[in-house]
mmCIF file of N, CA, C and O in Angstrom:
data_model
loop_
_atom_site.group_PDB
_atom_site.id
_atom_site.type_symbol
_atom_site.label_atom_id
_atom_site.label_comp_id
_atom_site.label_asym_id
_atom_site.label_seq_id
_atom_site.Cartn_x
_atom_site.Cartn_y
_atom_site.Cartn_z
ATOM 1 N N UNK A 24 0.745 -1.547 -0.173
ATOM 2 C CA UNK A 24 0.294 0.681 -0.291
ATOM 3 C C UNK A 24 1.230 1.064 -0.010
ATOM 4 O O UNK A 24 1.811 0.993 1.116
ATOM 5 N N UNK A 25 0.577 2.198 -0.984
ATOM 6 C CA UNK A 25 0.959 3.369 -0.917
ATOM 7 C C UNK A 25 1.163 4.062 0.583
ATOM 8 O O UNK A 25 -0.161 4.691 0.711
ATOM 9 N N UNK A 26 2.119 4.723 0.739
ATOM 10 C CA UNK A 26 1.492 6.103 1.800
ATOM 11 C C UNK A 26 0.543 6.688 1.906
ATOM 12 O O UNK A 26 1.065 7.731 0.307
ATOM 13 N N UNK A 27 0.466 7.849 2.878
ATOM 14 C CA UNK A 27 -0.953 8.919 2.525
ATOM 15 C C UNK A 27 -2.208 7.499 1.711
ATOM 16 O O UNK A 27 -2.059 8.848 1.340
ATOM 17 N N UNK A 28 -2.265 6.890 1.658
ATOM 18 C CA UNK A 28 -3.867 6.407 1.149
ATOM 19 C C UNK A 28 -3.738 6.341 2.039
ATOM 20 O O UNK A 28 -3.601 4.983 2.366
ATOM 21 N N UNK A 29 -5.411 7.160 2.161
ATOM 22 C CA UNK A 29 -6.305 6.577 3.578
ATOM 23 C C UNK A 29 -7.636 5.886 2.538
ATOM 24 O O UNK A 29 -7.813 6.213 1.477
ATOM 25 N N UNK A 30 -8.277 4.815 3.517
ATOM 26 C CA UNK A 30 -9.655 4.318 3.098
ATOM 27 C C UNK A 30 -10.850 5.546 3.050
ATOM 28 O O UNK A 30 -11.938 4.616 2.277
ATOM 29 N N UNK A 31 -10.654 6.379 3.463
ATOM 30 C CA UNK A 31 -11.110 6.795 3.855
ATOM 31 C C UNK A 31 -11.046 8.694 3.447
ATOM 32 O O UNK A 31 -9.527 9.239 3.449
ATOM 33 N N UNK A 32 -11.966 9.199 2.856
ATOM 34 C CA UNK A 32 -11.413 10.876 2.141
ATOM 35 C C UNK A 32 -12.266 12.034 2.545
ATOM 36 O O UNK A 32 -12.532 13.384 2.653
ATOM 37 N N UNK A 33 -13.729 11.478 3.245
ATOM 38 C CA UNK A 33 -14.823 12.014 3.666
ATOM 39 C C UNK A 33 -14.651 13.019 5.412
ATOM 40 O O UNK A 33 -14.414 12.311 6.506
ATOM 41 N N UNK A 34 -15.133 13.855 5.916
ATOM 42 C CA UNK A 34 -14.301 14.960 7.441
ATOM 43 C C UNK A 34 -14.983 13.291 7.624
ATOM 44 O O UNK A 34 -14.882 13.420 9.286
ATOM 45 N N UNK A 35 -16.735 13.500 7.714
ATOM 46 C CA UNK A 35 -17.721 13.263 9.098
ATOM 47 C C UNK A 35 -17.027 10.900 8.863
ATOM 48 O O UNK A 35 -16.881 10.849 10.219
ATOM 49 N N UNK A 36 -16.663 11.157 7.472
ATOM 50 C CA UNK A 36 -15.884 9.606 8.201
ATOM 51 C C UNK A 36 -14.338 9.359 9.162
ATOM 52 O O UNK A 36 -14.259 8.662 9.645
ATOM 53 N N UNK A 37 -13.500 10.290 9.147
ATOM 54 C CA UNK A 37 -12.915 10.422 10.293
ATOM 55 C C UNK A 37 -13.157 10.962 11.481
ATOM 56 O O UNK A 37 -12.584 10.577 12.486
ATOM 57 N N UNK A 38 -14.669 11.739 11.339
ATOM 58 C CA UNK A 38 -14.980 11.611 12.712
ATOM 59 C C UNK A 38 -15.649 10.360 13.353
ATOM 60 O O UNK A 38 -14.679 10.137 14.069
ATOM 61 N N UNK A 39 -15.921 9.930 12.240
ATOM 62 C CA UNK A 39 -17.090 8.529 13.173
ATOM 63 C C UNK A 39 -15.591 7.438 13.443
ATOM 64 O O UNK A 39 -15.178 7.040 13.968
ATOM 65 N N UNK A 40 -14.588 7.528 12.656
ATOM 66 C CA UNK A 40 -13.688 6.379 12.756
ATOM 67 C C UNK A 40 -12.702 6.194 14.334
ATOM 68 O O UNK A 40 -12.427 5.731 14.816
ATOM 69 N N UNK A 41 -12.237 8.086 14.231
ATOM 70 C CA UNK A 41 -11.329 8.227 15.711
ATOM 71 C C UNK A 41 -12.795 8.230 16.579
ATOM 72 O O UNK A 41 -12.268 7.793 17.748
ATOM 73 N N UNK A 42 -13.715 9.266 16.762
ATOM 74 C CA UNK A 42 -14.818 8.762 18.175
ATOM 75 C C UNK A 42 -15.063 7.414 18.455
ATOM 76 O O UNK A 42 -15.209 7.107 19.189
ATOM 77 N N UNK A 43 -15.764 6.740 17.641
ATOM 78 C CA UNK A 43 -15.440 5.443 17.523
ATOM 79 C C UNK A 43 -14.487 4.043 17.915
ATOM 80 O O UNK A 43 -13.751 3.850 19.453
ATOM 81 N N UNK A 44 -12.990 5.109 17.639
ATOM 82 C CA UNK A 44 -11.554 4.167 18.517
ATOM 83 C C UNK A 44 -10.876 4.706 19.955
ATOM 84 O O UNK A 44 -11.443 4.215 20.559
ATOM 85 N N UNK A 45 -12.121 5.967 19.749
ATOM 86 C CA UNK A 45 -11.506 6.810 21.747
ATOM 87 C C UNK A 45 -12.743 6.142 21.724
ATOM 88 O O UNK A 45 -12.496 5.657 23.437
ATOM 89 N N UNK A 46 -13.950 5.814 21.680
ATOM 90 C CA UNK A 46 -15.031 5.003 22.442
ATOM 91 C C UNK A 46 -14.715 3.986 22.960
ATOM 92 O O UNK A 46 -16.173 3.226 23.174
ATOM 93 N N UNK A 47 -14.454 3.096 21.586
ATOM 94 C CA UNK A 47 -13.924 0.726 21.884
ATOM 95 C C UNK A 47 -15.654 0.418 21.486
ATOM 96 O O UNK A 47 -15.654 -0.302 21.152
ATOM 97 N N UNK A 48 -16.300 1.527 20.867
ATOM 98 C CA UNK A 48 -17.515 1.268 20.238
ATOM 99 C C UNK A 48 -18.345 2.130 19.092
ATOM 100 O O UNK A 48 -17.387 2.887 19.467
ATOM 101 N N UNK A 49 -19.300 2.287 18.728
ATOM 102 C CA UNK A 49 -20.407 3.438 18.175
ATOM 103 C C UNK A 49 -20.403 4.114 18.774
ATOM 104 O O UNK A 49 -20.895 3.878 19.850
ATOM 105 N N UNK A 50 -19.884 5.446 18.455
ATOM 106 C CA UNK A 50 -19.703 6.641 19.221
ATOM 107 C C UNK A 50 -20.485 7.227 20.074
ATOM 108 O O UNK A 50 -21.303 7.920 21.411
ATOM 109 N N UNK A 51 -22.378 6.931 18.725
ATOM 110 C CA UNK A 51 -23.041 7.004 19.125
ATOM 111 C C UNK A 51 -24.568 6.632 20.167
ATOM 112 O O UNK A 51 -24.928 6.588 21.171
ATOM 113 N N UNK A 52 -23.562 5.558 20.322
ATOM 114 C CA UNK A 52 -24.210 4.212 21.728
ATOM 115 C C UNK A 52 -23.852 5.100 23.296
ATOM 116 O O UNK A 52 -24.209 4.681 24.467
ATOM 117 N N UNK A 53 -22.431 6.367 23.231
ATOM 118 C CA UNK A 53 -21.498 6.408 24.884
ATOM 119 C C UNK A 53 -22.135 8.313 24.039
ATOM 120 O O UNK A 53 -22.046 8.690 25.968
ATOM 121 N N UNK A 54 -21.650 9.109 22.914
ATOM 122 C CA UNK A 54 -21.763 10.312 23.348
ATOM 123 C C UNK A 54 -23.170 10.960 22.626
ATOM 124 O O UNK A 54 -23.494 10.396 21.488
ATOM 125 N N UNK A 55 -24.099 11.879 23.094
ATOM 126 C CA UNK A 55 -24.995 12.421 22.708
ATOM 127 C C UNK A 55 -24.970 13.282 21.763
ATOM 128 O O UNK A 55 -24.095 13.788 21.214
ATOM 129 N N UNK A 56 -25.174 12.928 20.367
ATOM 130 C CA UNK A 56 -25.700 13.191 19.133
ATOM 131 C C UNK A 56 -26.413 14.673 19.631
ATOM 132 O O UNK A 56 -26.600 14.983 19.568
ATOM 133 N N UNK A 57 -25.422 15.907 18.893
ATOM 134 C CA UNK A 57 -24.105 15.739 17.857
ATOM 135 C C UNK A 57 -22.582 15.869 18.572
ATOM 136 O O UNK A 57 -22.946 16.733 19.967
ATOM 137 N N UNK A 58 -22.003 15.448 17.919
ATOM 138 C CA UNK A 58 -20.713 15.162 19.248
ATOM 139 C C UNK A 58 -20.187 16.366 19.230
ATOM 140 O O UNK A 58 -19.491 15.742 20.711
ATOM 141 N N UNK A 59 -19.795 17.254 18.190
ATOM 142 C CA UNK A 59 -19.300 18.622 18.069
ATOM 143 C C UNK A 59 -19.548 18.580 19.899
ATOM 144 O O UNK A 59 -18.781 19.644 20.125
ATOM 145 N N UNK A 60 -20.347 18.959 19.867
ATOM 146 C CA UNK A 60 -21.592 19.982 21.097
ATOM 147 C C UNK A 60 -21.684 18.976 22.151
ATOM 148 O O UNK A 60 -21.862 19.740 23.464
ATOM 149 N N UNK A 61 -21.258 17.512 22.470
ATOM 150 C CA UNK A 61 -21.607 16.646 23.612
ATOM 151 C C UNK A 61 -19.845 16.178 23.898
ATOM 152 O O UNK A 61 -20.110 15.351 25.165
ATOM 153 N N UNK A 62 -18.667 16.249 23.448
ATOM 154 C CA UNK A 62 -17.690 15.748 23.724
ATOM 155 C C UNK A 62 -17.094 16.120 24.748
ATOM 156 O O UNK A 62 -17.340 17.320 25.389
ATOM 157 N N UNK A 63 -16.902 14.913 26.001
ATOM 158 C CA UNK A 63 -16.408 14.994 27.148
ATOM 159 C C UNK A 63 -15.017 15.836 26.434
ATOM 160 O O UNK A 63 -14.242 15.933 25.711
ATOM 161 N N UNK A 64 -14.291 16.974 28.333
ATOM 162 C CA UNK A 64 -12.388 17.082 27.229
ATOM 163 C C UNK A 64 -11.857 15.654 27.471
ATOM 164 O O UNK A 64 -11.377 15.677 26.805
ATOM 165 N N UNK A 65 -12.458 14.903 28.363
ATOM 166 C CA UNK A 65 -11.105 13.805 28.705
ATOM 167 C C UNK A 65 -11.254 12.690 26.677
ATOM 168 O O UNK A 65 -10.353 12.038 25.971
ATOM 169 N N UNK A 66 -12.707 12.840 25.965
ATOM 170 C CA UNK A 66 -13.277 12.249 24.213
ATOM 171 C C UNK A 66 -12.117 13.885 24.058
ATOM 172 O O UNK A 66 -11.512 13.287 22.513
ATOM 173 N N UNK A 67 -12.860 14.454 24.019
ATOM 174 C CA UNK A 67 -12.621 15.317 22.732
ATOM 175 C C UNK A 67 -10.563 15.820 23.011
ATOM 176 O O UNK A 67 -9.685 15.648 22.672
ATOM 177 N N UNK A 68 -9.646 15.264 24.019
ATOM 178 C CA UNK A 68 -8.170 15.150 24.318
ATOM 179 C C UNK A 68 -8.035 14.051 23.830
ATOM 180 O O UNK A 68 -7.175 13.965 22.707
ATOM 181 N N UNK A 69 -8.200 12.301 24.105
ATOM 182 C CA UNK A 69 -8.534 11.596 23.249
ATOM 183 C C UNK A 69 -8.409 11.515 21.606
ATOM 184 O O UNK A 69 -7.619 11.009 21.733
ATOM 185 N N UNK A 70 -9.347 11.605 21.142
ATOM 186 C CA UNK A 70 -9.816 12.484 19.557
ATOM 187 C C UNK A 70 -8.395 12.893 19.356
ATOM 188 O O UNK A 70 -8.230 12.353 17.745
ATOM 189 N N UNK A 71 -8.594 13.566 19.557
ATOM 190 C CA UNK A 71 -7.128 15.061 19.028
ATOM 191 C C UNK A 71 -5.516 14.071 18.983
ATOM 192 O O UNK A 71 -5.769 13.909 17.579
ATOM 193 N N UNK A 72 -5.761 13.372 19.773
ATOM 194 C CA UNK A 72 -4.326 12.525 19.864
ATOM 195 C C UNK A 72 -4.203 11.281 19.127
ATOM 196 O O UNK A 72 -3.504 11.393 18.373
ATOM 197 N N UNK A 73 -5.780 11.157 19.062
ATOM 198 C CA UNK A 73 -5.324 9.866 17.783
ATOM 199 C C UNK A 73 -6.166 10.305 16.379
ATOM 200 O O UNK A 73 -5.077 10.252 15.619
ATOM 201 N N UNK A 74 -6.111 11.689 15.986
ATOM 202 C CA UNK A 74 -6.201 11.572 14.956
ATOM 203 C C UNK A 74 -4.427 12.541 14.767
ATOM 204 O O UNK A 74 -4.441 12.735 13.353
ATOM 205 N N UNK A 75 -3.781 13.255 15.753
ATOM 206 C CA UNK A 75 -2.494 13.299 15.025
ATOM 207 C C UNK A 75 -1.711 11.787 14.845
ATOM 208 O O UNK A 75 -0.736 12.370 14.120
ATOM 209 N N UNK A 76 -1.937 11.161 15.717
ATOM 210 C CA UNK A 76 -0.877 9.992 15.840
ATOM 211 C C UNK A 76 -1.754 9.400 13.602
ATOM 212 O O UNK A 76 -0.520 8.213 12.999
ATOM 213 N N UNK A 77 -2.695 10.091 13.625
ATOM 214 C CA UNK A 77 -3.072 9.206 12.424
ATOM 215 C C UNK A 77 -2.582 10.187 11.383
ATOM 216 O O UNK A 77 -1.563 9.299 9.868
ATOM 217 N N UNK A 78 -2.374 11.271 11.305
ATOM 218 C CA UNK A 78 -1.545 12.067 10.609
ATOM 219 C C UNK A 78 -0.714 12.110 10.368
ATOM 220 O O UNK A 78 0.262 12.317 9.239
ATOM 221 N N UNK A 79 0.412 11.001 11.282
ATOM 222 C CA UNK A 79 1.824 11.446 11.500
ATOM 223 C C UNK A 79 2.083 9.705 11.120
ATOM 224 O O UNK A 79 3.124 9.370 11.120
ATOM 225 N N UNK A 80 1.100 8.666 10.867
ATOM 226 C CA UNK A 80 0.678 7.403 10.743
ATOM 227 C C UNK A 80 1.679 6.889 11.474
ATOM 228 O O UNK A 80 2.378 6.144 10.333
ATOM 229 N N UNK A 81 1.574 7.143 12.854
ATOM 230 C CA UNK A 81 1.932 5.866 14.124
ATOM 231 C C UNK A 81 0.951 4.638 13.856
ATOM 232 O O UNK A 81 1.312 4.266 15.365
ATOM 233 N N UNK A 82 0.045 5.413 13.532
ATOM 234 C CA UNK A 82 -1.075 4.203 13.948
ATOM 235 C C UNK A 82 -1.815 4.184 12.418
ATOM 236 O O UNK A 82 -1.959 4.619 11.060
ATOM 237 N N UNK A 83 -2.161 2.376 12.243
ATOM 238 C CA UNK A 83 -2.523 2.491 10.492
ATOM 239 C C UNK A 83 -4.613 2.251 10.196
ATOM 240 O O UNK A 83 -5.181 2.516 11.796
ATOM 241 N N UNK A 84 -5.173 4.168 9.777
ATOM 242 C CA UNK A 84 -6.160 4.760 9.290
ATOM 243 C C UNK A 84 -6.835 3.036 9.121
ATOM 244 O O UNK A 84 -7.929 2.985 8.952
ATOM 245 N N UNK A 85 -6.555 2.173 8.703
ATOM 246 C CA UNK A 85 -7.124 0.733 7.744
ATOM 247 C C UNK A 85 -7.435 0.094 8.688
ATOM 248 O O UNK A 85 -8.978 0.096 8.604
ATOM 249 N N UNK A 86 -6.835 -0.084 10.053
ATOM 250 C CA UNK A 86 -7.190 -0.949 10.674
ATOM 251 C C UNK A 86 -8.529 -0.279 11.886
ATOM 252 O O UNK A 86 -8.994 -0.773 11.705
ATOM 253 N N UNK A 87 -7.432 1.515 11.975
ATOM 254 C CA UNK A 87 -9.355 1.355 12.777
ATOM 255 C C UNK A 87 -10.476 2.022 12.312
ATOM 256 O O UNK A 87 -11.390 1.953 12.623
ATOM 257 N N UNK A 88 -10.493 2.158 10.484
ATOM 258 C CA UNK A 88 -11.294 1.764 10.267
ATOM 259 C C UNK A 88 -12.515 0.451 10.266
ATOM 260 O O UNK A 88 -13.490 0.661 9.910
ATOM 261 N N UNK A 89 -12.059 -0.908 9.576
ATOM 262 C CA UNK A 89 -11.775 -1.589 9.602
ATOM 263 C C UNK A 89 -13.076 -1.829 11.331
ATOM 264 O O UNK A 89 -13.681 -2.906 11.587
ATOM 265 N N UNK A 90 -11.601 -1.369 12.278
ATOM 266 C CA UNK A 90 -12.336 -1.546 13.832
ATOM 267 C C UNK A 90 -13.963 -1.473 14.088
ATOM 268 O O UNK A 90 -14.305 -1.591 14.084
ATOM 269 N N UNK A 91 -13.440 0.308 12.976
ATOM 270 C CA UNK A 91 -15.336 1.146 13.050
ATOM 271 C C UNK A 91 -16.340 0.593 12.513
ATOM 272 O O UNK A 91 -17.433 0.323 13.429
ATOM 273 N N UNK A 92 -16.028 -0.748 11.428
ATOM 274 C CA UNK A 92 -16.654 -0.814 10.583
ATOM 275 C C UNK A 92 -17.742 -1.573 11.800
ATOM 276 O O UNK A 92 -19.139 -2.550 11.216
ATOM 277 N N UNK A 93 -16.147 -2.866 12.047
ATOM 278 C CA UNK A 93 -17.052 -4.076 12.985
ATOM 279 C C UNK A 93 -17.688 -3.699 13.908
ATOM 280 O O UNK A 93 -18.499 -4.295 13.906
ATOM 281 N N UNK A 94 -17.900 -2.455 14.201
ATOM 282 C CA UNK A 94 -18.786 -2.456 15.745
ATOM 283 C C UNK A 94 -20.041 -1.944 15.031
ATOM 284 O O UNK A 94 -20.964 -1.594 16.340
ATOM 285 N N UNK A 95 -19.841 -1.341 14.078
ATOM 286 C CA UNK A 95 -21.859 -1.146 13.024
ATOM 287 C C UNK A 95 -22.059 -1.874 12.720
ATOM 288 O O UNK A 95 -22.987 -2.002 12.028
ATOM 289 N N UNK A 96 -21.019 -2.572 12.421
ATOM 290 C CA UNK A 96 -21.451 -3.870 11.748
ATOM 291 C C UNK A 96 -21.360 -3.899 9.511
ATOM 292 O O UNK A 96 -22.961 -4.420 9.736
ATOM 293 N N UNK A 97 -20.828 -3.233 9.446
ATOM 294 C CA UNK A 97 -20.972 -2.635 7.995
ATOM 295 C C UNK A 97 -20.384 -4.156 8.078
ATOM 296 O O UNK A 97 -19.353 -4.670 7.850
ATOM 297 N N UNK A 98 -20.361 -4.060 5.920
ATOM 298 C CA UNK A 98 -20.130 -5.146 5.648
ATOM 299 C C UNK A 98 -18.627 -3.896 4.901
ATOM 300 O O UNK A 98 -18.194 -3.463 4.745
ATOM 301 N N UNK A 99 -17.438 -5.329 4.414
ATOM 302 C CA UNK A 99 -16.382 -5.183 4.317
ATOM 303 C C UNK A 99 -16.097 -4.640 2.705
ATOM 304 O O UNK A 99 -16.710 -5.845 2.166
ATOM 305 N N UNK A 100 -15.519 -4.181 1.915
ATOM 306 C CA UNK A 100 -16.345 -3.400 1.582
ATOM 307 C C UNK A 100 -14.851 -4.091 0.129
ATOM 308 O O UNK A 100 -13.940 -4.166 0.028
ATOM 309 N N UNK A 101 -15.413 -5.410 -0.679
ATOM 310 C CA UNK A 101 -14.030 -5.628 -1.425
ATOM 311 C C UNK A 101 -13.853 -5.446 -3.064
ATOM 312 O O UNK A 101 -14.485 -4.863 -3.991
ATOM 313 N N UNK A 102 -12.744 -5.062 -3.336
ATOM 314 C CA UNK A 102 -12.415 -4.421 -4.180
ATOM 315 C C UNK A 102 -12.016 -5.552 -5.652
ATOM 316 O O UNK A 102 -10.751 -5.886 -5.066
ATOM 317 N N UNK A 103 -12.190 -5.283 -6.441
ATOM 318 C CA UNK A 103 -11.879 -6.219 -7.433
ATOM 319 C C UNK A 103 -11.171 -5.452 -9.070
ATOM 320 O O UNK A 103 -11.465 -4.134 -9.426
#
């Protein structure tokens, strides 16, 4: 896989992946919607730290995205 080839591109998808991984489940099961208005300081700090790790590529966005989709029971996309 080429460096900087991310599986997601939309802002709301990054939010989903980051918040799901910070919460350890689908974020809306823990944080009332809209998340940006209801984040605790603890979750906001954890989300910012995870976003920095994604940007620095010290964590796999692919892995985080697959974990998020698993928590939401989404189908894995197959590319042919």
